[in-house]
XYZ file of C-alpha atoms in Angstrom:
479
model
C 22.985 -1.505 -14.342
C 23.261 -5.279 -14.846
C 25.540 -7.229 -12.495
C 26.708 -10.814 -12.944
C 29.375 -12.900 -11.218
C 32.199 -11.133 -13.097
C 31.154 -7.670 -11.875
C 29.788 -8.524 -8.438
C 32.920 -8.468 -6.256
C 34.096 -5.197 -7.797
C 30.733 -3.455 -7.320
C 30.007 -4.867 -3.822
C 31.681 -2.067 -1.756
C 29.772 0.629 -3.662
C 26.481 -1.235 -3.276
C 27.020 -1.696 0.456
C 27.731 2.004 0.851
C 24.596 2.962 -1.120
C 22.391 0.687 0.987
C 23.800 1.909 4.308
C 23.151 5.551 3.341
C 19.723 4.912 1.754
C 16.380 5.980 3.149
C 14.727 2.843 1.778
C 15.033 0.291 -1.013
C 12.668 -1.260 -3.542
C 13.101 -4.986 -4.208
C 11.798 -7.289 -6.934
C 12.521 -10.997 -7.468
C 12.125 -13.045 -10.657
C 11.845 -16.850 -10.468
C 12.196 -19.620 -13.042
C 8.569 -20.427 -12.256
C 5.724 -19.103 -10.154
C 3.350 -21.851 -9.219
C 3.036 -25.394 -10.479
C -0.332 -26.487 -11.799
C -1.092 -28.605 -8.770
C -4.437 -30.113 -7.931
C -5.890 -31.671 -4.839
C -4.778 -30.742 -1.303
C -1.829 -28.597 -2.492
C -3.969 -26.346 -4.696
C -4.382 -22.805 -3.368
C -8.014 -22.167 -2.480
C -10.307 -19.523 -1.024
C -10.823 -21.976 1.847
C -7.162 -21.599 2.913
C -6.214 -19.987 6.194
C -3.197 -17.613 6.001
C -0.898 -20.294 7.412
C -2.155 -22.858 4.869
C -1.786 -20.363 1.998
C 1.780 -19.544 3.066
C 2.873 -23.196 3.338
C 1.375 -24.115 -0.038
C 2.985 -21.121 -1.748
C 6.339 -21.780 -0.066
C 6.365 -25.436 -1.105
C 5.471 -24.485 -4.674
C 8.141 -21.766 -4.989
C 10.847 -24.066 -3.581
C 10.690 -26.081 -6.799
C 12.123 -23.097 -8.668
C 15.126 -20.808 -8.266
C 15.698 -17.063 -8.193
C 17.131 -15.987 -11.539
C 17.201 -12.220 -11.019
C 16.901 -9.767 -8.138
C 16.251 -6.108 -8.810
C 17.273 -3.473 -6.300
C 16.394 0.211 -6.423
C 18.061 2.265 -3.682
C 16.300 5.548 -2.845
C 18.162 8.361 -1.057
C 16.903 11.843 -0.228
C 18.890 14.583 -2.000
C 20.423 16.848 0.618
C 19.246 20.443 0.441
C 16.287 19.708 -1.869
C 12.867 19.300 -0.327
C 11.123 15.971 -0.951
C 13.441 14.935 -3.803
C 15.029 11.483 -4.101
C 17.700 9.861 -6.271
C 17.285 6.211 -7.267
C 20.138 3.797 -8.027
C 18.701 0.730 -9.820
C 20.539 -2.525 -10.384
C 19.777 -6.005 -11.771
C 21.557 -8.957 -10.155
C 21.604 -12.203 -12.157
C 21.818 -15.164 -9.762
C 22.623 -18.850 -10.133
C 22.719 -21.414 -7.290
C 26.154 -22.181 -5.902
C 27.756 -25.423 -7.143
C 30.504 -26.064 -4.624
C 31.742 -29.267 -3.032
C 28.729 -31.473 -2.309
C 26.357 -28.580 -2.983
C 24.586 -29.198 -6.291
C 21.056 -27.775 -6.268
C 18.187 -29.018 -8.399
C 15.453 -26.689 -9.622
C 12.649 -26.527 -12.188
C 11.668 -24.280 -15.069
C 8.032 -23.485 -15.748
C 7.517 -23.181 -19.514
C 5.004 -20.331 -19.279
C 7.323 -18.352 -16.975
C 10.269 -18.820 -19.346
C 8.139 -17.591 -22.270
C 6.888 -14.668 -20.201
C 10.385 -13.489 -19.188
C 11.690 -14.075 -22.716
C 8.909 -11.844 -24.043
C 10.270 -9.012 -21.915
C 13.877 -9.526 -22.992
C 15.278 -11.475 -20.044
C 18.960 -12.364 -20.588
C 19.105 -16.120 -20.009
C 22.755 -16.292 -21.093
C 23.740 -13.945 -18.251
C 21.673 -15.987 -15.784
C 23.105 -19.367 -16.826
C 26.687 -18.433 -17.687
C 27.455 -15.514 -15.376
C 24.978 -15.765 -12.503
C 26.180 -14.687 -9.060
C 26.375 -17.721 -6.725
C 24.176 -17.812 -3.636
C 23.029 -20.285 -0.994
C 20.438 -20.437 1.777
C 21.214 -20.586 5.506
C 20.866 -24.379 5.734
C 23.267 -24.893 2.821
C 25.719 -22.397 4.312
C 25.802 -24.264 7.640
C 26.495 -27.557 5.849
C 29.290 -26.137 3.668
C 30.854 -24.261 6.599
C 30.962 -27.455 8.665
C 32.455 -29.493 5.811
C 35.157 -26.938 4.972
C 36.243 -26.192 8.537
C 36.320 -29.876 9.562
C 38.128 -31.042 6.419
C 35.149 -33.101 5.251
C 34.908 -31.202 1.996
C 34.835 -33.079 -1.322
C 34.056 -32.457 -4.990
C 30.735 -33.851 -6.136
C 29.854 -32.840 -9.698
C 31.392 -34.888 -12.532
C 32.345 -31.689 -14.389
C 34.280 -30.336 -11.402
C 35.890 -33.754 -10.851
C 37.142 -33.857 -14.454
C 38.493 -30.300 -14.222
C 40.160 -30.919 -10.864
C 41.682 -34.193 -12.080
C 43.136 -32.418 -15.128
C 44.624 -29.686 -12.896
C 46.168 -32.203 -10.466
C 47.652 -34.211 -13.369
C 49.141 -31.044 -14.847
C 50.663 -29.916 -11.526
C 51.938 -33.427 -10.713
C 53.774 -33.682 -14.044
C 55.304 -30.256 -13.436
C 56.380 -31.220 -9.890
C 58.401 -34.193 -11.182
C 60.735 -31.787 -13.004
C 60.479 -28.689 -10.780
C 62.976 -27.615 -8.146
C 62.184 -26.114 -4.765
C 61.247 -22.462 -5.313
C 59.991 -22.980 -8.889
C 56.449 -21.877 -9.691
C 53.808 -22.255 -12.401
C 50.544 -20.472 -13.196
C 47.143 -22.058 -13.829
C 45.385 -19.412 -15.961
C 41.666 -18.883 -16.440
C 40.630 -19.912 -12.926
C 38.751 -17.210 -10.993
C 36.095 -16.646 -8.340
C 35.390 -19.249 -5.695
C 36.406 -21.967 -8.183
C 39.953 -20.710 -7.708
C 39.588 -21.371 -3.972
C 38.168 -24.803 -4.766
C 41.165 -25.679 -6.953
C 43.615 -24.465 -4.301
C 41.881 -26.451 -1.590
C 42.148 -29.674 -3.607
C 45.780 -29.052 -4.554
C 46.813 -28.303 -0.970
C 45.059 -31.447 0.278
C 46.526 -33.678 -2.457
C 50.100 -32.382 -2.671
C 52.093 -31.757 0.557
C 55.075 -30.069 -1.155
C 53.304 -27.174 -2.891
C 51.817 -23.825 -1.897
C 49.217 -21.867 -3.844
C 48.479 -18.153 -4.198
C 45.631 -16.479 -6.093
C 46.740 -13.636 -8.369
C 45.163 -11.653 -11.195
C 46.632 -13.933 -13.838
C 45.328 -17.106 -12.149
C 46.327 -19.614 -9.468
C 50.097 -19.644 -8.876
C 51.558 -22.982 -7.666
C 54.978 -22.970 -5.979
C 57.103 -25.975 -5.004
C 58.173 -25.741 -1.339
C 59.712 -27.959 1.337
C 57.470 -29.562 3.955
C 58.966 -27.329 6.646
C 58.261 -24.214 4.583
C 54.748 -25.472 3.885
C 54.126 -25.829 7.633
C 55.425 -22.295 8.183
C 53.163 -20.840 5.476
C 50.114 -22.686 6.803
C 50.533 -21.419 10.347
C 52.147 -17.973 10.149
C 51.237 -16.294 6.857
C 48.271 -14.000 6.278
C 47.026 -16.826 4.053
C 46.948 -19.337 6.891
C 44.455 -22.117 6.422
C 41.788 -21.020 8.927
C 41.445 -17.527 7.398
C 41.744 -18.959 3.928
C 38.863 -21.369 4.464
C 36.708 -18.476 5.703
C 37.521 -16.687 2.434
C 36.433 -19.766 0.492
C 33.107 -19.761 2.312
C 32.696 -16.007 1.807
C 33.247 -16.398 -1.927
C 30.912 -19.405 -2.205
C 28.137 -17.532 -0.393
C 28.226 -14.891 -3.131
C 25.061 -12.780 -3.229
C 23.897 -14.192 0.116
C 26.502 -11.962 1.814
C 25.011 -8.839 0.272
C 21.416 -9.923 0.890
C 22.063 -10.577 4.591
C 23.675 -7.143 4.844
C 20.582 -5.674 3.166
C 18.301 -7.323 5.747
C 20.441 -6.119 8.668
C 20.405 -2.563 7.281
C 16.609 -2.577 7.864
C 15.854 -0.463 4.763
C 13.198 -2.660 3.262
C 9.578 -1.489 3.238
C 7.486 -4.266 1.651
C 4.401 -2.637 0.114
C 1.685 -5.091 -0.982
C 1.950 -5.797 -4.701
C -1.183 -5.605 -6.867
C -1.996 -7.400 -10.096
C -0.325 -4.837 -12.362
C 2.467 -2.759 -10.862
C 3.028 -0.705 -14.029
C -0.590 0.481 -14.058
C -0.400 1.556 -10.418
C 2.748 3.547 -11.176
C 1.110 5.186 -14.213
C -2.019 6.145 -12.255
C 0.048 7.703 -9.452
C 1.914 9.786 -12.058
C -1.270 10.862 -13.857
C -3.819 13.588 -13.199
C -5.934 11.001 -11.368
C -3.575 11.464 -8.425
C -4.596 14.671 -6.606
C -1.075 15.015 -5.161
C 0.730 14.542 -8.502
C 2.252 18.038 -8.546
C 3.134 18.187 -4.853
C 4.419 14.657 -4.289
C 8.027 13.509 -4.001
C 10.308 14.003 -6.991
C 12.464 11.046 -8.057
C 15.487 11.189 -10.374
C 17.689 8.380 -11.664
C 21.370 8.176 -10.778
C 23.870 8.859 -13.550
C 24.706 5.183 -14.118
C 21.026 4.153 -13.948
C 19.422 6.365 -16.621
C 18.221 3.399 -18.688
C 14.741 3.738 -17.168
C 14.335 7.504 -17.742
C 12.719 6.994 -21.143
C 12.575 3.197 -21.475
C 9.946 1.025 -19.817
C 11.248 -2.453 -18.982
C 8.362 -4.315 -17.284
C 9.338 -7.510 -15.471
C 13.016 -6.611 -15.491
C 13.828 -6.928 -11.812
C 15.572 -3.561 -11.299
C 12.817 -1.703 -13.165
C 10.109 -3.394 -11.076
C 12.118 -2.597 -7.933
C 12.208 1.069 -8.999
C 8.424 1.004 -9.572
C 7.898 -0.544 -6.103
C 9.937 2.173 -4.412
C 8.258 4.947 -6.410
C 4.778 3.611 -5.627
C 5.729 3.419 -1.965
C 6.727 7.099 -1.865
C 3.719 8.337 -3.821
C 1.160 6.277 -1.889
C 2.719 7.406 1.402
C 2.417 11.042 0.272
C -1.201 10.433 -0.742
C -1.972 8.966 2.707
C -0.200 11.869 4.407
C -2.281 14.388 2.454
C -5.455 12.502 3.356
C -4.600 12.630 7.065
C -3.722 16.351 7.083
C -6.522 17.306 4.695
C -4.351 19.839 2.871
C -2.115 19.738 -0.208
C 0.744 20.326 -0.325
C 1.568 18.949 3.101
C 4.109 21.330 4.642
C 7.641 19.935 4.952
C 6.921 16.366 3.870
C 9.753 14.047 4.877
C 10.549 10.350 4.756
C 10.086 9.857 8.541
C 6.539 11.200 8.104
C 5.973 8.697 5.305
C 7.139 5.868 7.547
C 4.622 6.929 10.208
C 1.627 6.809 7.841
C 2.778 3.459 6.394
C 3.339 1.859 9.811
C -0.135 0.207 9.954
C 0.657 -1.674 6.719
C 4.134 -3.002 7.518
C 4.714 -6.730 6.806
C 1.264 -7.239 5.285
C 0.909 -8.970 1.916
C -2.183 -8.995 -0.238
C -3.618 -12.467 -0.947
C -5.463 -12.969 -4.205
C -6.973 -16.343 -3.328
C -7.292 -17.178 0.361
C -9.746 -17.096 3.250
C -8.583 -13.603 4.293
C -7.660 -10.537 2.168
C -4.062 -10.317 3.396
C -1.497 -12.108 5.533
C 0.161 -10.295 8.436
C 3.737 -11.473 9.139
C 4.146 -9.410 12.321
C 0.799 -9.758 14.085
C -2.633 -11.404 14.061
C -4.328 -11.852 10.707
C -7.373 -9.814 9.801
C -10.816 -11.449 10.006
C -12.279 -12.712 6.766
C -14.422 -10.334 4.710
C -15.166 -12.927 2.055
C -18.762 -13.875 1.125
C -20.331 -16.610 3.268
C -19.679 -20.267 2.558
C -22.500 -22.036 0.748
C -23.412 -25.714 1.043
C -24.608 -27.723 -1.937
C -26.667 -30.860 -1.253
C -27.056 -33.152 -4.283
C -29.769 -35.674 -5.069
C -29.753 -38.297 -7.841
C -26.146 -37.658 -9.007
C -24.095 -40.624 -7.707
C -20.294 -40.420 -7.798
C -20.179 -36.684 -8.501
C -16.718 -35.090 -8.085
C -15.484 -31.639 -7.073
C -14.411 -30.987 -10.683
C -17.893 -31.801 -12.003
C -19.484 -29.460 -9.473
C -17.059 -26.699 -10.481
C -17.951 -27.069 -14.180
C -21.665 -27.159 -13.358
C -21.570 -23.600 -11.991
C -18.723 -22.027 -13.995
C -21.011 -20.331 -16.517
C -22.899 -18.596 -13.717
C -19.997 -17.837 -11.395
C -16.677 -19.328 -10.309
C -16.578 -21.199 -7.005
C -13.838 -23.002 -5.156
C -15.318 -26.401 -4.324
C -14.523 -28.669 -1.400
C -16.228 -31.980 -0.634
C -17.942 -32.150 2.771
C -19.708 -35.535 2.571
C -20.524 -38.009 -0.188
C -23.404 -35.851 -1.446
C -22.535 -32.425 0.006
C -20.009 -29.820 -1.160
C -18.883 -26.450 0.162
C -18.859 -23.547 -2.313
C -16.851 -20.344 -1.812
C -16.406 -17.287 -4.034
C -14.699 -13.925 -3.523
C -17.701 -11.955 -4.874
C -20.835 -11.312 -2.808
C -22.829 -10.823 -6.030
C -21.990 -14.353 -7.189
C -23.144 -15.839 -3.886
C -26.464 -13.949 -4.099
C -26.997 -14.942 -7.758
C -26.494 -18.657 -7.229
C -28.775 -18.693 -4.160
C -31.474 -16.987 -6.209
C -30.956 -19.088 -9.367
C -31.124 -22.467 -7.578
C -33.885 -21.691 -5.093
C -36.273 -24.647 -5.115
C -34.131 -26.710 -7.509
C -35.217 -30.392 -7.424
C -31.735 -31.985 -7.333
C -29.312 -29.186 -6.364
C -30.134 -27.591 -3.034
C -27.954 -24.576 -2.132
C -28.092 -22.750 1.202
C -25.864 -20.875 3.641
C -23.443 -23.145 5.475
C -23.979 -23.307 9.248
C -21.236 -25.086 11.168
C -23.427 -26.372 14.004
C -25.995 -27.648 11.550
C -23.931 -29.019 8.666
C -20.525 -30.057 10.038
C -20.067 -33.872 9.921
C -17.965 -33.680 13.091
C -20.722 -31.886 14.990
C -23.362 -34.280 13.652
C -21.219 -37.252 14.700
C -20.792 -35.865 18.225
C -24.529 -35.172 18.496
C -25.370 -38.676 17.314
C -22.989 -40.242 19.841
C -24.410 -38.022 22.591
C -27.930 -39.033 21.540
C -27.065 -42.734 21.667
C -25.352 -42.397 25.052
C -28.286 -40.409 26.423
C -30.781 -42.981 25.115
C -28.876 -45.869 26.699
C -28.550 -43.970 29.944
C -32.278 -43.263 29.952
C -33.097 -46.927 29.247
C -30.723 -48.051 31.976
C -32.343 -45.626 34.372
C -35.880 -46.782 33.519
C -35.291 -50.535 33.401
C -32.574 -50.654 35.980
C -34.739 -49.324 38.843
C -35.640 -51.883 41.501
C -39.291 -52.915 41.710
C -41.641 -51.710 44.524
């Protein structure tokens, strides 16, 4: 099921009910880009600590925007052992443009081509995306609306608002108290935006949102005061409704987080292949594992594979979670089928892996968001000392070794570089290949021996000790 701005409000109650009653959910997010082709300090490297990797990735992703979120809600079928029903849904998102809020974001050409290859609907994303905002933006908009500091920023909105005000003003000149007019074709939070401007600009009107559009009624100032302070549409509640509408998908996402149904299983390089393997004869628990069926409105994925469509990937994530949990449970008990397998049992065997994300290129294999990070199991760091190659750069060193193996390179001193790979075999090969080389000396890096900081401290200590010794010898009084 595909959901855009037009369908979101209508489907929200059903989605909230599904999430609250779910055992767990699968989630997938598509961006307008993944990672910019940065170089230098911002480039992700095997030398990175988990905190460094996270900050670099976060800064890179912030250049882009979420264009689609896929949600697959898994619920156990009552009365049927180890059987689940999955409701899958694609949400097309577009950043909120409201008041002073006018986000900027980038597209990465390769990501656009990649999503286009798999049939991504860019028209739905751009024309009918569900608005959303982050917590910082929400605080700013809330403050502006509730304090009356709100204003229109974009030139398009200004032109539309100006046209609406002109139209209503011309009508007011001829209208009598109690007359009304309708502004058709205005819906969603833009309808709230129009009403807010009209109420601020014109003291003798009142507005109401109806199915056919925004209805404007001419009223006396006394009646206007009464409506503002006593009706169910009084200004304080009405402004909260504006904010609620502008927040859009953020409302649902915050509810999803509070429901505590997410189980983030580390993604691998190819999710589809993992799913296929777990459903093949290679999986010893294939015939005894959990059974998953699609809900009646979500049967698109029964026979059709839609890789990199967010809801389909979310369904794969949830399915992999169940099947891997069952595989772990069978391994612990040593028997198959495991008697009376249940979702609480799956949660128990998955507990050691909660909030851990696999890192492809970093100093450790995974990052732990809820505890200490695991020690590195990468190959040792190598140090390259160069003779007779003045002005050599990190890029030149990288190209020098790329035919033998791929290293991440980091300069240590003018003539020394650190080399790091994620394969022990590559480290052994390069040590063997360059043993006794006349200009390129490669050895294991030892911090206390090779670190410039340590060498500097030792040199200073040596100088201080030498001066102290000289002062002691020559400063002694004669006999």
